[in-house]
mmCIF file of C-alpha atoms in Angstrom:
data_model
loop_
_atom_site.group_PDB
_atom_site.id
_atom_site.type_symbol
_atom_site.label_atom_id
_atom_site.label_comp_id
_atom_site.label_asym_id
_atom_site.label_seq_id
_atom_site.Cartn_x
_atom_site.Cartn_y
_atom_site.Cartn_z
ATOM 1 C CA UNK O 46 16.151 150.465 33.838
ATOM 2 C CA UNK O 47 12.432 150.980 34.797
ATOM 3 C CA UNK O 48 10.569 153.232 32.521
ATOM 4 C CA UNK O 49 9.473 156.359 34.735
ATOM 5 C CA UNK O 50 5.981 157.034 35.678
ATOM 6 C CA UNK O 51 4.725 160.127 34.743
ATOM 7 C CA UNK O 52 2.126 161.900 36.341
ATOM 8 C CA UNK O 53 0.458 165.062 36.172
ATOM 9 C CA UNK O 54 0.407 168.146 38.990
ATOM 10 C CA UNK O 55 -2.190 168.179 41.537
ATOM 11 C CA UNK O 56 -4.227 171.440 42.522
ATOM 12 C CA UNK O 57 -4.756 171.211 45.682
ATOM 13 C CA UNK O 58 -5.524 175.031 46.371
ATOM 14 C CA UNK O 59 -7.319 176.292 43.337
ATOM 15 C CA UNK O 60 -7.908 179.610 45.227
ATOM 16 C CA UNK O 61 -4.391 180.676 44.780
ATOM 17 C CA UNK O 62 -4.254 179.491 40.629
ATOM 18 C CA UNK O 63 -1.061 177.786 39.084
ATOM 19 C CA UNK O 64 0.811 177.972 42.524
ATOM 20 C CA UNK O 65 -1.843 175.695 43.955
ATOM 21 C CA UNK O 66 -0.128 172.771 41.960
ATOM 22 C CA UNK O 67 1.894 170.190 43.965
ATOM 23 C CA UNK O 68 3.376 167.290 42.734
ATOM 24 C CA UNK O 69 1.616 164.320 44.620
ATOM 25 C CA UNK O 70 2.104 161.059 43.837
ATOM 26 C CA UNK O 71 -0.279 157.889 44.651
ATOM 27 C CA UNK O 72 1.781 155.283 46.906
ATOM 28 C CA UNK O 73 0.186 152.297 48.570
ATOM 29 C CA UNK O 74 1.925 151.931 52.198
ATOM 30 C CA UNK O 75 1.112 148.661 53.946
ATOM 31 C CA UNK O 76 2.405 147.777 57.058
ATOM 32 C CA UNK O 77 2.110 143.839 57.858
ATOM 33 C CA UNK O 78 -1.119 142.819 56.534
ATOM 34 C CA UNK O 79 -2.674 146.306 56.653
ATOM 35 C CA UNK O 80 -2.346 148.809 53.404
ATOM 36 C CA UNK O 81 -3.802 152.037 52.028
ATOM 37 C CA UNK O 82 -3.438 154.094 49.403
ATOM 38 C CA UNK O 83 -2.584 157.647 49.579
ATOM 39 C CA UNK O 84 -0.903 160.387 47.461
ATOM 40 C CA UNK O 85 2.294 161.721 48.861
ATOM 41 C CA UNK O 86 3.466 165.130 48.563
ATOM 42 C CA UNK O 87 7.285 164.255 47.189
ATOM 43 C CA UNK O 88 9.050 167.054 48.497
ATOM 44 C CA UNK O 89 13.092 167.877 47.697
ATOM 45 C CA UNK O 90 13.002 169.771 50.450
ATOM 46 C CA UNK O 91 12.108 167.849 53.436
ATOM 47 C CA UNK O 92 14.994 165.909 54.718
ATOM 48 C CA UNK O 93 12.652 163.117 55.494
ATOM 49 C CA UNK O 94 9.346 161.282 54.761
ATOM 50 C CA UNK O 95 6.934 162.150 57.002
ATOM 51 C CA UNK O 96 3.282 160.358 57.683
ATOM 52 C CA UNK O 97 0.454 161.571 60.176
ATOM 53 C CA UNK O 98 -0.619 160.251 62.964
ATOM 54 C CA UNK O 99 -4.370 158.825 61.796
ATOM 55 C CA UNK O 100 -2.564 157.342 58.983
ATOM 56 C CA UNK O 101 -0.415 155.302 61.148
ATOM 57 C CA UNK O 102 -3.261 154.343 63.561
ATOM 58 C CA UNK O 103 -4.676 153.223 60.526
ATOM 59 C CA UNK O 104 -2.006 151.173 59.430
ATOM 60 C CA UNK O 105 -2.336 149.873 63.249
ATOM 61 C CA UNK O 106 0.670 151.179 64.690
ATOM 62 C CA UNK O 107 0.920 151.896 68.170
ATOM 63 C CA UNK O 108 2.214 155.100 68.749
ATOM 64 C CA UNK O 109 4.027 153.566 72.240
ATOM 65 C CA UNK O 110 5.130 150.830 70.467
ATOM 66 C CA UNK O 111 7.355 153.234 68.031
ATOM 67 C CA UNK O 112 10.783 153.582 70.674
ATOM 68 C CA UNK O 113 12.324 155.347 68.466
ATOM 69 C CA UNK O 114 11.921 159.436 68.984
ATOM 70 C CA UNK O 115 12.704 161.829 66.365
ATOM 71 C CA UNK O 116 13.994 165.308 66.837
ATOM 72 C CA UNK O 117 12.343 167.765 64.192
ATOM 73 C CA UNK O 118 13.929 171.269 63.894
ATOM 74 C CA UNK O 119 12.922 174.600 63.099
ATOM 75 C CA UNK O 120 9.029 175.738 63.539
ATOM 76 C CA UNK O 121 8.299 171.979 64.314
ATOM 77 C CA UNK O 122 10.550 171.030 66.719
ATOM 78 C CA UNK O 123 7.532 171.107 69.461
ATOM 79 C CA UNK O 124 5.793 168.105 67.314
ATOM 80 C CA UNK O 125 6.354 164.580 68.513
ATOM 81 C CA UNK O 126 7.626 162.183 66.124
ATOM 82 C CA UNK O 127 8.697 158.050 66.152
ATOM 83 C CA UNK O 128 10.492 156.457 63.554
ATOM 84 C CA UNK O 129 7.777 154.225 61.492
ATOM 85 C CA UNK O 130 8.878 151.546 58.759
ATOM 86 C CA UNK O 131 6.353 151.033 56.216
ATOM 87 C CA UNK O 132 6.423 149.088 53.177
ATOM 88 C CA UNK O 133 5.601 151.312 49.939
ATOM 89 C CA UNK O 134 4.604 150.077 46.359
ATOM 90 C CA UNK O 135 5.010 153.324 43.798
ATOM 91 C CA UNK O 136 3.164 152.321 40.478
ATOM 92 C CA UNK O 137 4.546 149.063 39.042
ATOM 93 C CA UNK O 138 7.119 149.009 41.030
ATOM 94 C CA UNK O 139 8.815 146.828 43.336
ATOM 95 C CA UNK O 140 8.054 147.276 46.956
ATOM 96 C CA UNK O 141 10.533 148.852 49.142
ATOM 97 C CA UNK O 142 10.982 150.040 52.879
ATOM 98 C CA UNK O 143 10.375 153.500 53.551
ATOM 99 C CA UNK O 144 11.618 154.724 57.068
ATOM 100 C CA UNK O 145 8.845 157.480 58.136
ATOM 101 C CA UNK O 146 8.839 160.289 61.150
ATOM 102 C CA UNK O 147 5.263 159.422 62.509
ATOM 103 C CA UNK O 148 4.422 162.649 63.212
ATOM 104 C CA UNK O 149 1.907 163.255 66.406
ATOM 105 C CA UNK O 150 -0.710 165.486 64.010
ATOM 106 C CA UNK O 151 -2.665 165.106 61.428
ATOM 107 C CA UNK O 152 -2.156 168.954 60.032
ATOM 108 C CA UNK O 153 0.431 167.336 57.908
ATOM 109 C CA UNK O 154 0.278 165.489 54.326
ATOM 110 C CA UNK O 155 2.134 162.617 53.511
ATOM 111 C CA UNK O 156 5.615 163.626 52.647
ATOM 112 C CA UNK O 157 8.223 161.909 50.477
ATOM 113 C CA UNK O 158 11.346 163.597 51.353
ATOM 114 C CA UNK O 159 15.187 162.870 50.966
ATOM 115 C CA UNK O 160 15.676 160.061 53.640
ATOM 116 C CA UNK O 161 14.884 157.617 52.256
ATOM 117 C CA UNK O 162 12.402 158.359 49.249
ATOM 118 C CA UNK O 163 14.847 160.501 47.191
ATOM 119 C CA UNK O 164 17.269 157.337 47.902
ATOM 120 C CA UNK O 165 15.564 155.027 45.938
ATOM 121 C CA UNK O 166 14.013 156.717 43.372
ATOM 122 C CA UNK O 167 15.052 159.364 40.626
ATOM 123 C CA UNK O 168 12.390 161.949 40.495
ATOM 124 C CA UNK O 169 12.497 164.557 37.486
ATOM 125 C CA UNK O 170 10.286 167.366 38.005
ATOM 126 C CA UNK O 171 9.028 169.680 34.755
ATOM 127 C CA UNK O 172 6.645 172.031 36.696
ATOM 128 C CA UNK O 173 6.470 174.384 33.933
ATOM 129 C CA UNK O 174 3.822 171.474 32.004
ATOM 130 C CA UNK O 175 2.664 170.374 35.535
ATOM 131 C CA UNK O 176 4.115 166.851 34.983
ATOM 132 C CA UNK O 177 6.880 164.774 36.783
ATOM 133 C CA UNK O 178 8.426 161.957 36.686
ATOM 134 C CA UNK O 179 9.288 158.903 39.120
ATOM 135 C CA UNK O 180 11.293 155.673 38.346
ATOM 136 C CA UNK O 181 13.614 153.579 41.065
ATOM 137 C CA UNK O 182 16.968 154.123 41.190
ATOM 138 C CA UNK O 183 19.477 152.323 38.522
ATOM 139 C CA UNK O 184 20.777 149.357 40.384
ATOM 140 C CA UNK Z 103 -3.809 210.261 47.245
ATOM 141 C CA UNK Z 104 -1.883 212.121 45.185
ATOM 142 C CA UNK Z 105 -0.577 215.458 46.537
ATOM 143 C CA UNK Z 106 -1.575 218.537 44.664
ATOM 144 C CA UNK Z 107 2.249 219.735 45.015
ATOM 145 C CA UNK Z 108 3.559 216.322 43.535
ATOM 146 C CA UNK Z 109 1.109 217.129 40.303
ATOM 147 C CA UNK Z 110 2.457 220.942 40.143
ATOM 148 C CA UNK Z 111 6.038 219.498 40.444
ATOM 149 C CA UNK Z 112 5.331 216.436 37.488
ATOM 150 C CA UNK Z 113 3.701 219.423 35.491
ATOM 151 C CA UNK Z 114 6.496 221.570 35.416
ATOM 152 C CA UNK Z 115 8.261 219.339 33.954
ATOM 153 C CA UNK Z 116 9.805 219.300 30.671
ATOM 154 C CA UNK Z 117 8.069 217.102 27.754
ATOM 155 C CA UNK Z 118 10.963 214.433 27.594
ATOM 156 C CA UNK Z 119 10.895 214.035 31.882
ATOM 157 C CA UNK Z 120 7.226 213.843 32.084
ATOM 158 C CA UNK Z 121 7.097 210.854 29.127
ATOM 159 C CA UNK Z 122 10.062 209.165 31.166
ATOM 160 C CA UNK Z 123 7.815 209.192 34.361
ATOM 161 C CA UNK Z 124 5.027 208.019 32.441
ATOM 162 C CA UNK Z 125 7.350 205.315 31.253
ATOM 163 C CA UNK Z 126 8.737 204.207 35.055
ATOM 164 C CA UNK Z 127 5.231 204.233 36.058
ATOM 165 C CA UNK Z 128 3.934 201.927 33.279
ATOM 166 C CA UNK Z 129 6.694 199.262 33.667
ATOM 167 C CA UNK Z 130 6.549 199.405 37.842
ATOM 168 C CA UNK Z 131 2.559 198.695 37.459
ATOM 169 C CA UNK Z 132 3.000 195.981 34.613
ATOM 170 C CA UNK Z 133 5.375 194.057 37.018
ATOM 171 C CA UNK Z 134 3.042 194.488 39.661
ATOM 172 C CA UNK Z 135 0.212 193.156 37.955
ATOM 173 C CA UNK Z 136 2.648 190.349 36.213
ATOM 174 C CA UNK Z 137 3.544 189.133 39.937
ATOM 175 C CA UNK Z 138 0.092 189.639 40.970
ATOM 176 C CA UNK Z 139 -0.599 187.142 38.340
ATOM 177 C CA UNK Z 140 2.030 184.247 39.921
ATOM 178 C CA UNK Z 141 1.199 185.316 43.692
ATOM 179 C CA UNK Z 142 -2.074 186.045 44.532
ATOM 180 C CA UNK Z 143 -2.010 188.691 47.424
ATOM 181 C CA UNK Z 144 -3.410 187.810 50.753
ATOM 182 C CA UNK Z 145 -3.947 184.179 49.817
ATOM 183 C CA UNK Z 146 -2.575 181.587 52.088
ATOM 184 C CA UNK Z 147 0.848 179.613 51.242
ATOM 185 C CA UNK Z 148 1.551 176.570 53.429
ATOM 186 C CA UNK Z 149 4.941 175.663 53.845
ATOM 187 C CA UNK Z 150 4.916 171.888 55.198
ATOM 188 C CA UNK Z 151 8.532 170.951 54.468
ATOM 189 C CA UNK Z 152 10.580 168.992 57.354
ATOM 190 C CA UNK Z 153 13.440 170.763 56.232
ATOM 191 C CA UNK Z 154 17.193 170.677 58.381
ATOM 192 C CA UNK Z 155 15.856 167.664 60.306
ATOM 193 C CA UNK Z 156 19.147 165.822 59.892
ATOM 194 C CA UNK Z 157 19.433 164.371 63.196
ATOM 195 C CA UNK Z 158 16.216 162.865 62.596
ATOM 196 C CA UNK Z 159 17.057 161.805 58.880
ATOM 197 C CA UNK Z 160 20.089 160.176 60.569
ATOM 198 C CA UNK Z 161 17.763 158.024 63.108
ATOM 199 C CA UNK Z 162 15.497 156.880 59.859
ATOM 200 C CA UNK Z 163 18.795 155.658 58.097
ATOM 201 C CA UNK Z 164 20.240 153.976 60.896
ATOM 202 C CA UNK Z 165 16.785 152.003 61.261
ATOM 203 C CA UNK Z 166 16.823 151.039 57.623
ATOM 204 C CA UNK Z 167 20.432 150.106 58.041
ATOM 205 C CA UNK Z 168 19.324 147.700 61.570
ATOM 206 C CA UNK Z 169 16.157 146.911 59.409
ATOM 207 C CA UNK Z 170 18.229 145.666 56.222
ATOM 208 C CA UNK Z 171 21.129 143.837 58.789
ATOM 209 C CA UNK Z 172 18.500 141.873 60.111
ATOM 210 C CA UNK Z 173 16.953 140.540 56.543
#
């Protein structure tokens, strides 16, 4: 088994103290011969990962090229998504697919959520020292 | 603003009563200022979870399965 990669909390809103902290983690996403390297937000609670649209233009897909729309609920069910695989490289680790709801804004980070992140990797969070943890899943 | 009657009511109170107000009062404003510490009021608190999208979760793992059928 891998060892996990810990990392530390990231502030990203200093104004409002220790609940500024979010647990972001640096992922390389490359799609054919294109990659960049971003921090994702890796996020429990979202049911899925979620990438904005720049980010995908950047990574030179073409939004009509993307067939496959996603329905989002609740206060962002008027955003347009498509369904977006990217490969993603997490540390050391070995590369895997990551299925992402190209969202049609850029007012939203990077987001690892539960499909398909949480599926293939074990994340331990210890907010209380602002660290966490990340290692693949146990094969 | 405290009312002039409220004061004439807390002053006729008896020793024991007024120390218990006194006591209330302390503890409400020390957990006020100790949740004032953890949420700072007025401040902004994005929320950018993509929570209950199921249907759409679905879609994502039907792709991967398609994507990993295909090799």
């Amino acid at each position: 088994m891998a060892e996990p990669f810990r990392l530390s909390y990231t502030n990203v809103n200093p104004q409002i103290g220790s609940g500024g902290y979010r647990p972001l983690l640096p992922i390389k996403l490359s799609r054919g011969s294109i990659s960049l390297e971003t921090n994702g937000l890796v996020d429990s609670g979202s049911s899925l990962c979620v990438v904005p649209y720049q980010m995908g233009l950047d990574l030179g897909a073409v939004w009509n090229e993307q067939t496959i729309s996603l329905s989002l609920a609740g206060n962002l069910a008027q955003l347009e998504a498509r369904a977006l695989l990217l490969e993603a490289k997490v540390n050391e680790f070995e590369s895997v697919n990551l299925a992402f709801a190209w969202a049609k804004t850029d007012s939203v980070p990077v987001i690892l959520g539960q499909t398909n992140f949480f599926m293939l990797f074990d994340v331990c969070f210890y907010r209380s020292q602002f660290q966490f943890e990340v290692r693949p899943k146990a094969q | 603003m405290v009312s002039p009657q409220l004061l004439e009511e807390l002053s006729k109170l008896p020793r024991g009563d007024k120390l218990r107000v006194m006591q209330v009062l302390l503890a409400q404003m020390s957990k006020e200022e100790e949740l004032e510490e953890i949420v700072v009021p007025g401040a902004t608190y994005e929320i950018s979870s993509f929570y209950n999208c199921s249907e759409a979760a679905t879609q994502l793992q039907e792709l991967l399965e398609q994507q990993n059928k295909n090799g």
